[in-house]
Amino acid sequence: MTAPTKKIKPLVAGNWKMHGTGSHLRELGRLNTSLSKHKFGCDVAVCVPATLVHRLSAMKFGAKIMTGGQDCHGAQKGAHTGDVSADMLKDAGAKWVIVGHSERRAEVKRGGHGETSKLVREKVLAAQMAGLRSIVCVGETLAERKSGDTLKVVGAQLRQSLPDTCSAGDIVIAYEPVWAIGTGETASPAQAQEMHAFIRNLISKAYGEVVGNSISILYGGSVKPANAEEIFSKADVDGGLIGGASLKSADFTAIVTASKS
Ligand code: PGA
């Protein structure tokens, strides 16, 4: 349900996952050049591996290509070997952090980290305290969709992952059906719109209409130049979280310029 007052600047964010060493940052130099040649009305961010956060921000693309991390710890500091805090990402120049990606929510035996929504909420709070904007990911598995549990699962993830205070200034939601991530399968534009409207409605009920109508809801899962425009054209789709296609500047440029403004 979308009130006519909805006015949101879309965001297209890349998620490099565990791809890219220093030399790959050249691709973002190319992205910067190609974006200069196009008109587009969305914000652009690239969430790189933690090792590249500082190097990307040192490239000084400013607001044109904002820097993001892909995860942070829920604590500000402490004995957490190998982890990175929200403060550290911020200090390295990040403006954004992805939290609760399905690849981190996935079970340890499947290569994930078994993250619960309760933990995701702690991470969102840590990001809020550090002044980072969070991209909070939710989405159902294929088995959950097939058994008709999609709304129940995504609703519970949202309720449990989001903190008591939530505003468009510090939180963006990414709806990413797990069955569409890296598989080449995409939710149909109608399926995406149905879920985004459901999410917006839930946010409006929990935090009020002003927040519901201003919060960005990104779609993620096999977005490519060929399907971006159709997905982004849907009323409640405010941009995308882009995995594989964000690694190539030409593809990412095409997706950014397909965004509505
Ligand atoms: P994909 O990944 O675009 O490669 O499907 C999206 C994501 O996991 O954020």
mmCIF file of C-alpha atoms and ligand atoms in Angstrom:
data_model
loop_
_atom_site.group_PDB
_atom_site.id
_atom_site.type_symbol
_atom_site.label_atom_id
_atom_site.label_comp_id
_atom_site.label_asym_id
_atom_site.label_seq_id
_atom_site.Cartn_x
_atom_site.Cartn_y
_atom_site.Cartn_z
ATOM 1 C CA MET A 1 0.000 0.000 0.000
ATOM 2 C CA THR A 2 1.683 3.182 -1.123
ATOM 3 C CA ALA A 3 0.508 6.632 -0.120
ATOM 4 C CA PRO A 4 0.804 9.269 -2.853
ATOM 5 C CA THR A 5 3.294 11.224 -0.732
ATOM 6 C CA LYS A 6 6.039 8.627 -1.247
ATOM 7 C CA LYS A 7 9.238 10.390 -2.297
ATOM 8 C CA ILE A 8 12.400 8.378 -2.140
ATOM 9 C CA LYS A 9 15.764 8.787 -3.801
ATOM 10 C CA PRO A 10 16.581 5.292 -5.054
ATOM 11 C CA LEU A 11 19.825 3.534 -4.188
ATOM 12 C CA VAL A 12 21.737 1.071 -6.314
ATOM 13 C CA ALA A 13 24.326 -0.677 -4.149
ATOM 14 C CA GLY A 14 26.912 -3.183 -5.315
ATOM 15 C CA ASN A 15 27.810 -6.144 -3.136
ATOM 16 C CA TRP A 16 31.182 -7.528 -4.138
ATOM 17 C CA LYS A 17 30.952 -10.363 -1.577
ATOM 18 C CA MET A 18 34.322 -12.151 -1.206
ATOM 19 C CA HIS A 19 35.590 -10.957 -4.573
ATOM 20 C CA GLY A 20 38.264 -8.459 -5.418
ATOM 21 C CA THR A 21 41.747 -7.511 -4.366
ATOM 22 C CA GLY A 22 43.364 -4.102 -4.791
ATOM 23 C CA SER A 23 43.753 -4.394 -8.551
ATOM 24 C CA HIS A 24 40.012 -4.860 -8.947
ATOM 25 C CA LEU A 25 39.430 -1.313 -7.679
ATOM 26 C CA ARG A 26 40.416 -0.168 -11.167
ATOM 27 C CA GLU A 27 36.968 -1.360 -12.187
ATOM 28 C CA LEU A 28 35.534 1.356 -9.931
ATOM 29 C CA GLY A 29 37.736 3.936 -11.644
ATOM 30 C CA ARG A 30 36.082 2.780 -14.862
ATOM 31 C CA LEU A 31 32.679 2.950 -13.200
ATOM 32 C CA ASN A 32 33.355 6.521 -12.119
ATOM 33 C CA THR A 33 34.292 7.472 -15.680
ATOM 34 C CA SER A 34 31.276 5.798 -17.237
ATOM 35 C CA LEU A 35 28.847 7.213 -14.660
ATOM 36 C CA SER A 36 30.136 10.712 -15.544
ATOM 37 C CA LYS A 37 28.823 10.163 -19.058
ATOM 38 C CA HIS A 38 25.308 9.264 -17.963
ATOM 39 C CA LYS A 39 22.382 10.942 -16.275
ATOM 40 C CA PHE A 40 20.862 9.040 -13.385
ATOM 41 C CA GLY A 41 18.845 9.941 -10.349
ATOM 42 C CA CYS A 42 19.818 7.327 -7.780
ATOM 43 C CA ASP A 43 22.487 7.148 -5.112
ATOM 44 C CA VAL A 44 25.300 4.680 -5.812
ATOM 45 C CA ALA A 45 27.278 2.682 -3.265
ATOM 46 C CA VAL A 46 29.639 -0.257 -3.536
ATOM 47 C CA CYS A 47 30.046 -2.604 -0.572
ATOM 48 C CA VAL A 48 33.514 -4.056 -0.904
ATOM 49 C CA PRO A 49 35.435 -6.613 1.193
ATOM 50 C CA ALA A 50 36.701 -5.121 4.481
ATOM 51 C CA THR A 51 40.273 -5.061 3.133
ATOM 52 C CA LEU A 52 39.240 -2.636 0.386
ATOM 53 C CA VAL A 53 37.036 -0.246 2.347
ATOM 54 C CA HIS A 54 39.811 2.207 3.119
ATOM 55 C CA ARG A 55 41.329 1.933 -0.339
ATOM 56 C CA LEU A 56 38.005 2.620 -2.014
ATOM 57 C CA SER A 57 37.272 5.634 0.169
ATOM 58 C CA ALA A 58 40.792 6.932 -0.562
ATOM 59 C CA MET A 59 39.842 7.022 -4.249
ATOM 60 C CA LYS A 60 37.687 10.010 -3.251
ATOM 61 C CA PHE A 61 34.631 9.398 -5.397
ATOM 62 C CA GLY A 62 32.686 11.151 -2.645
ATOM 63 C CA ALA A 63 28.914 10.974 -2.914
ATOM 64 C CA LYS A 64 29.148 9.737 -6.494
ATOM 65 C CA ILE A 65 30.247 6.219 -5.475
ATOM 66 C CA MET A 66 29.803 5.783 -1.742
ATOM 67 C CA THR A 67 31.797 3.173 0.147
ATOM 68 C CA GLY A 68 30.155 0.341 2.047
ATOM 69 C CA GLY A 69 31.180 -2.661 4.121
ATOM 70 C CA GLN A 70 29.440 -6.033 4.010
ATOM 71 C CA ASP A 71 29.063 -6.822 7.707
ATOM 72 C CA CYS A 72 29.973 -5.491 11.142
ATOM 73 C CA HIS A 73 30.091 -6.929 14.639
ATOM 74 C CA GLY A 74 27.285 -6.092 17.067
ATOM 75 C CA ALA A 75 29.731 -4.853 19.709
ATOM 76 C CA GLN A 76 31.659 -1.607 19.545
ATOM 77 C CA LYS A 77 34.955 -3.305 20.395
ATOM 78 C CA GLY A 78 36.278 -6.309 22.287
ATOM 79 C CA ALA A 79 37.836 -9.744 22.090
ATOM 80 C CA HIS A 80 36.341 -10.795 18.745
ATOM 81 C CA THR A 81 39.241 -12.043 16.679
ATOM 82 C CA GLY A 82 38.814 -11.441 12.977
ATOM 83 C CA ASP A 83 35.740 -9.240 13.286
ATOM 84 C CA VAL A 84 35.305 -5.645 12.197
ATOM 85 C CA SER A 85 33.243 -3.111 14.158
ATOM 86 C CA ALA A 86 30.942 -0.489 12.704
ATOM 87 C CA ASP A 87 33.239 2.200 14.122
ATOM 88 C CA MET A 88 36.181 0.675 12.252
ATOM 89 C CA LEU A 89 34.275 0.682 8.964
ATOM 90 C CA LYS A 90 33.245 4.271 9.546
ATOM 91 C CA ASP A 91 36.830 5.203 10.377
ATOM 92 C CA ALA A 92 37.971 3.553 7.129
ATOM 93 C CA GLY A 93 35.582 5.779 5.179
ATOM 94 C CA ALA A 94 32.439 3.647 4.872
ATOM 95 C CA LYS A 95 29.026 5.278 4.777
ATOM 96 C CA TRP A 96 27.067 2.043 4.460
ATOM 97 C CA VAL A 97 27.100 -1.493 5.803
ATOM 98 C CA ILE A 98 25.122 -4.546 4.700
ATOM 99 C CA VAL A 99 23.694 -6.519 7.629
ATOM 100 C CA GLY A 100 21.848 -9.811 7.727
ATOM 101 C CA HIS A 101 22.699 -10.907 4.206
ATOM 102 C CA SER A 102 21.303 -14.396 3.587
ATOM 103 C CA GLU A 103 24.834 -15.682 3.015
ATOM 104 C CA ARG A 104 25.583 -14.732 6.626
ATOM 105 C CA ARG A 105 22.215 -15.924 7.926
ATOM 106 C CA ALA A 106 22.898 -19.310 6.239
ATOM 107 C CA GLU A 107 23.887 -22.260 8.399
ATOM 108 C CA VAL A 108 27.570 -22.774 9.211
ATOM 109 C CA LYS A 109 27.545 -26.176 7.510
ATOM 110 C CA ARG A 110 26.538 -24.404 4.292
ATOM 111 C CA GLY A 111 29.399 -21.933 4.546
ATOM 112 C CA GLY A 112 27.371 -19.233 6.327
ATOM 113 C CA HIS A 113 27.540 -17.873 9.862
ATOM 114 C CA GLY A 114 24.153 -18.916 11.237
ATOM 115 C CA GLU A 115 23.223 -15.314 12.022
ATOM 116 C CA THR A 116 19.861 -14.870 13.691
ATOM 117 C CA SER A 117 17.622 -11.836 13.335
ATOM 118 C CA LYS A 118 18.400 -11.023 16.987
ATOM 119 C CA LEU A 119 22.088 -10.757 16.084
ATOM 120 C CA VAL A 120 21.263 -8.753 12.966
ATOM 121 C CA ARG A 121 19.392 -6.291 15.175
ATOM 122 C CA GLU A 122 22.485 -5.843 17.361
ATOM 123 C CA LYS A 123 24.495 -5.094 14.233
ATOM 124 C CA VAL A 124 21.968 -2.525 13.042
ATOM 125 C CA LEU A 125 22.142 -0.841 16.462
ATOM 126 C CA ALA A 126 25.962 -0.849 16.301
ATOM 127 C CA ALA A 127 25.813 0.723 12.844
ATOM 128 C CA GLN A 128 23.338 3.371 14.064
ATOM 129 C CA MET A 129 25.651 4.250 16.946
ATOM 130 C CA ALA A 130 28.621 4.524 14.594
ATOM 131 C CA GLY A 131 26.706 6.723 12.151
ATOM 132 C CA LEU A 132 26.678 4.155 9.373
ATOM 133 C CA ARG A 133 23.608 3.534 7.240
ATOM 134 C CA SER A 134 22.520 -0.123 7.245
ATOM 135 C CA ILE A 135 21.206 -2.163 4.340
ATOM 136 C CA VAL A 136 19.156 -4.752 6.230
ATOM 137 C CA CYS A 137 18.559 -7.900 4.174
ATOM 138 C CA VAL A 138 15.548 -10.172 4.427
ATOM 139 C CA GLY A 139 14.231 -12.920 2.172
ATOM 140 C CA GLU A 140 12.769 -16.388 2.061
ATOM 141 C CA THR A 141 14.261 -19.649 0.825
ATOM 142 C CA LEU A 142 12.707 -21.625 -2.015
ATOM 143 C CA ALA A 143 11.329 -24.203 0.451
ATOM 144 C CA GLU A 144 9.684 -21.422 2.476
ATOM 145 C CA ARG A 145 8.128 -19.914 -0.658
ATOM 146 C CA LYS A 146 6.891 -23.305 -1.834
ATOM 147 C CA SER A 147 5.283 -24.022 1.506
ATOM 148 C CA GLY A 148 3.454 -20.677 1.454
ATOM 149 C CA ASP A 149 5.434 -19.214 4.356
ATOM 150 C CA THR A 150 7.018 -16.252 2.547
ATOM 151 C CA LEU A 151 5.084 -13.481 4.295
ATOM 152 C CA LYS A 152 5.433 -15.122 7.690
ATOM 153 C CA VAL A 153 9.203 -15.593 7.301
ATOM 154 C CA VAL A 154 9.966 -12.144 5.893
ATOM 155 C CA GLY A 155 7.619 -10.477 8.399
ATOM 156 C CA ALA A 156 9.359 -12.204 11.321
ATOM 157 C CA GLN A 157 12.819 -11.341 9.958
ATOM 158 C CA LEU A 158 11.845 -7.679 9.722
ATOM 159 C CA ARG A 159 10.209 -7.463 13.141
ATOM 160 C CA GLN A 160 13.166 -9.149 14.823
ATOM 161 C CA SER A 161 15.995 -7.502 12.851
ATOM 162 C CA LEU A 162 14.917 -3.877 13.067
ATOM 163 C CA PRO A 163 15.559 -1.766 16.172
ATOM 164 C CA ASP A 164 12.948 0.262 18.068
ATOM 165 C CA THR A 165 13.876 3.405 16.216
ATOM 166 C CA CYS A 166 14.106 3.192 12.484
ATOM 167 C CA SER A 167 14.234 6.001 9.977
ATOM 168 C CA ALA A 168 14.890 6.374 6.293
ATOM 169 C CA GLY A 169 18.048 8.278 7.182
ATOM 170 C CA ASP A 170 19.771 5.279 8.681
ATOM 171 C CA ILE A 171 18.067 2.153 7.379
ATOM 172 C CA VAL A 172 17.392 0.714 3.950
ATOM 173 C CA ILE A 173 15.700 -2.675 3.536
ATOM 174 C CA ALA A 174 16.845 -5.132 0.872
ATOM 175 C CA TYR A 175 14.358 -7.824 -0.113
ATOM 176 C CA GLU A 176 16.464 -10.648 -1.475
ATOM 177 C CA PRO A 177 14.694 -13.961 -2.079
ATOM 178 C CA VAL A 178 17.392 -16.539 -1.299
ATOM 179 C CA TRP A 179 16.397 -18.621 -4.329
ATOM 180 C CA ALA A 180 17.203 -15.700 -6.626
ATOM 181 C CA ILE A 181 20.682 -14.874 -5.313
ATOM 182 C CA GLY A 182 23.474 -15.813 -7.672
ATOM 183 C CA THR A 183 21.199 -18.355 -9.370
ATOM 184 C CA GLY A 184 20.203 -16.442 -12.475
ATOM 185 C CA GLU A 185 16.579 -16.724 -11.261
ATOM 186 C CA THR A 186 14.857 -13.447 -10.469
ATOM 187 C CA ALA A 187 11.605 -12.780 -8.732
ATOM 188 C CA SER A 188 9.158 -11.597 -11.365
ATOM 189 C CA PRO A 189 8.512 -7.847 -11.187
ATOM 190 C CA ALA A 190 5.038 -8.684 -9.839
ATOM 191 C CA GLN A 191 6.451 -10.952 -7.117
ATOM 192 C CA ALA A 192 8.963 -8.254 -6.147
ATOM 193 C CA GLN A 193 6.255 -5.568 -6.011
ATOM 194 C CA GLU A 194 4.015 -7.778 -3.870
ATOM 195 C CA MET A 195 6.805 -8.321 -1.335
ATOM 196 C CA HIS A 196 7.957 -4.693 -1.354
ATOM 197 C CA ALA A 197 4.392 -3.473 -0.742
ATOM 198 C CA PHE A 198 4.081 -5.971 2.111
ATOM 199 C CA ILE A 199 7.360 -4.725 3.626
ATOM 200 C CA ARG A 200 6.372 -1.068 3.285
ATOM 201 C CA ASN A 201 3.040 -1.755 4.913
ATOM 202 C CA LEU A 202 4.710 -3.570 7.802
ATOM 203 C CA ILE A 203 7.171 -0.698 8.309
ATOM 204 C CA SER A 204 4.321 1.845 8.209
ATOM 205 C CA LYS A 205 2.418 -0.096 10.858
ATOM 206 C CA ALA A 206 5.472 -0.464 13.095
ATOM 207 C CA TYR A 207 7.073 2.981 12.723
ATOM 208 C CA GLY A 208 4.351 5.184 11.218
ATOM 209 C CA GLU A 209 3.429 6.226 7.687
ATOM 210 C CA VAL A 210 6.141 8.871 7.405
ATOM 211 C CA VAL A 211 8.841 6.231 7.873
ATOM 212 C CA GLY A 212 6.978 3.698 5.696
ATOM 213 C CA ASN A 213 6.687 6.169 2.849
ATOM 214 C CA SER A 214 10.278 7.346 2.997
ATOM 215 C CA ILE A 215 12.214 4.144 3.606
ATOM 216 C CA SER A 216 14.011 2.660 0.595
ATOM 217 C CA ILE A 217 13.270 -0.960 -0.212
ATOM 218 C CA LEU A 218 15.826 -2.459 -2.580
ATOM 219 C CA TYR A 219 15.397 -5.643 -4.574
ATOM 220 C CA GLY A 220 18.303 -8.071 -4.783
ATOM 221 C CA GLY A 221 18.773 -11.365 -6.580
ATOM 222 C CA SER A 222 20.214 -11.768 -10.079
ATOM 223 C CA VAL A 223 19.552 -8.178 -11.161
ATOM 224 C CA LYS A 224 21.239 -7.639 -14.524
ATOM 225 C CA PRO A 225 21.214 -4.991 -17.251
ATOM 226 C CA ALA A 226 18.541 -7.018 -19.071
ATOM 227 C CA ASN A 227 16.001 -7.107 -16.226
ATOM 228 C CA ALA A 228 16.875 -4.061 -14.089
ATOM 229 C CA GLU A 229 14.564 -1.529 -15.710
ATOM 230 C CA GLU A 230 11.466 -3.711 -15.424
ATOM 231 C CA ILE A 231 12.108 -4.544 -11.768
ATOM 232 C CA PHE A 232 13.007 -0.953 -10.847
ATOM 233 C CA SER A 233 9.858 0.351 -12.563
ATOM 234 C CA LYS A 234 7.661 -1.210 -9.876
ATOM 235 C CA ALA A 235 6.110 1.317 -7.486
ATOM 236 C CA ASP A 236 7.652 0.032 -4.269
ATOM 237 C CA VAL A 237 11.068 -0.983 -5.647
ATOM 238 C CA ASP A 238 13.507 1.796 -4.760
ATOM 239 C CA GLY A 239 16.653 0.430 -6.359
ATOM 240 C CA GLY A 240 18.689 -2.721 -5.975
ATOM 241 C CA LEU A 241 21.398 -4.639 -4.166
ATOM 242 C CA ILE A 242 23.548 -6.045 -6.915
ATOM 243 C CA GLY A 243 25.964 -8.947 -6.486
ATOM 244 C CA GLY A 244 27.626 -10.510 -9.549
ATOM 245 C CA ALA A 245 26.724 -7.704 -11.960
ATOM 246 C CA SER A 246 28.372 -5.077 -9.723
ATOM 247 C CA LEU A 247 31.807 -6.539 -10.439
ATOM 248 C CA LYS A 248 31.788 -5.266 -14.028
ATOM 249 C CA SER A 249 31.615 -1.513 -14.521
ATOM 250 C CA ALA A 250 29.692 -1.753 -17.798
ATOM 251 C CA ASP A 251 26.967 -3.953 -16.303
ATOM 252 C CA PHE A 252 26.774 -1.919 -13.120
ATOM 253 C CA THR A 253 26.530 1.337 -15.092
ATOM 254 C CA ALA A 254 23.660 -0.107 -17.113
ATOM 255 C CA ILE A 255 21.852 -1.093 -13.888
ATOM 256 C CA VAL A 256 22.454 2.310 -12.252
ATOM 257 C CA THR A 257 21.100 4.143 -15.291
ATOM 258 C CA ALA A 258 18.045 1.840 -15.375
ATOM 259 C CA SER A 259 17.019 3.118 -11.945
ATOM 260 C CA LYS A 260 14.148 5.559 -11.755
ATOM 261 C CA SER A 261 14.913 8.957 -10.266
HETATM 262 P P1 PGA B 1 23.342 -11.475 -7.120
HETATM 263 O O1 PGA B 1 23.527 -11.192 -5.551
HETATM 264 O O2 PGA B 1 23.003 -10.178 -7.776
HETATM 265 O O3 PGA B 1 24.670 -12.026 -7.572
HETATM 266 O O4 PGA B 1 22.232 -12.477 -7.240
HETATM 267 C C1 PGA B 1 22.731 -10.259 -4.868
HETATM 268 C C2 PGA B 1 23.128 -10.240 -3.401
HETATM 269 O O5 PGA B 1 23.427 -11.308 -2.854
HETATM 270 O O6 PGA B 1 23.156 -9.182 -2.763
#
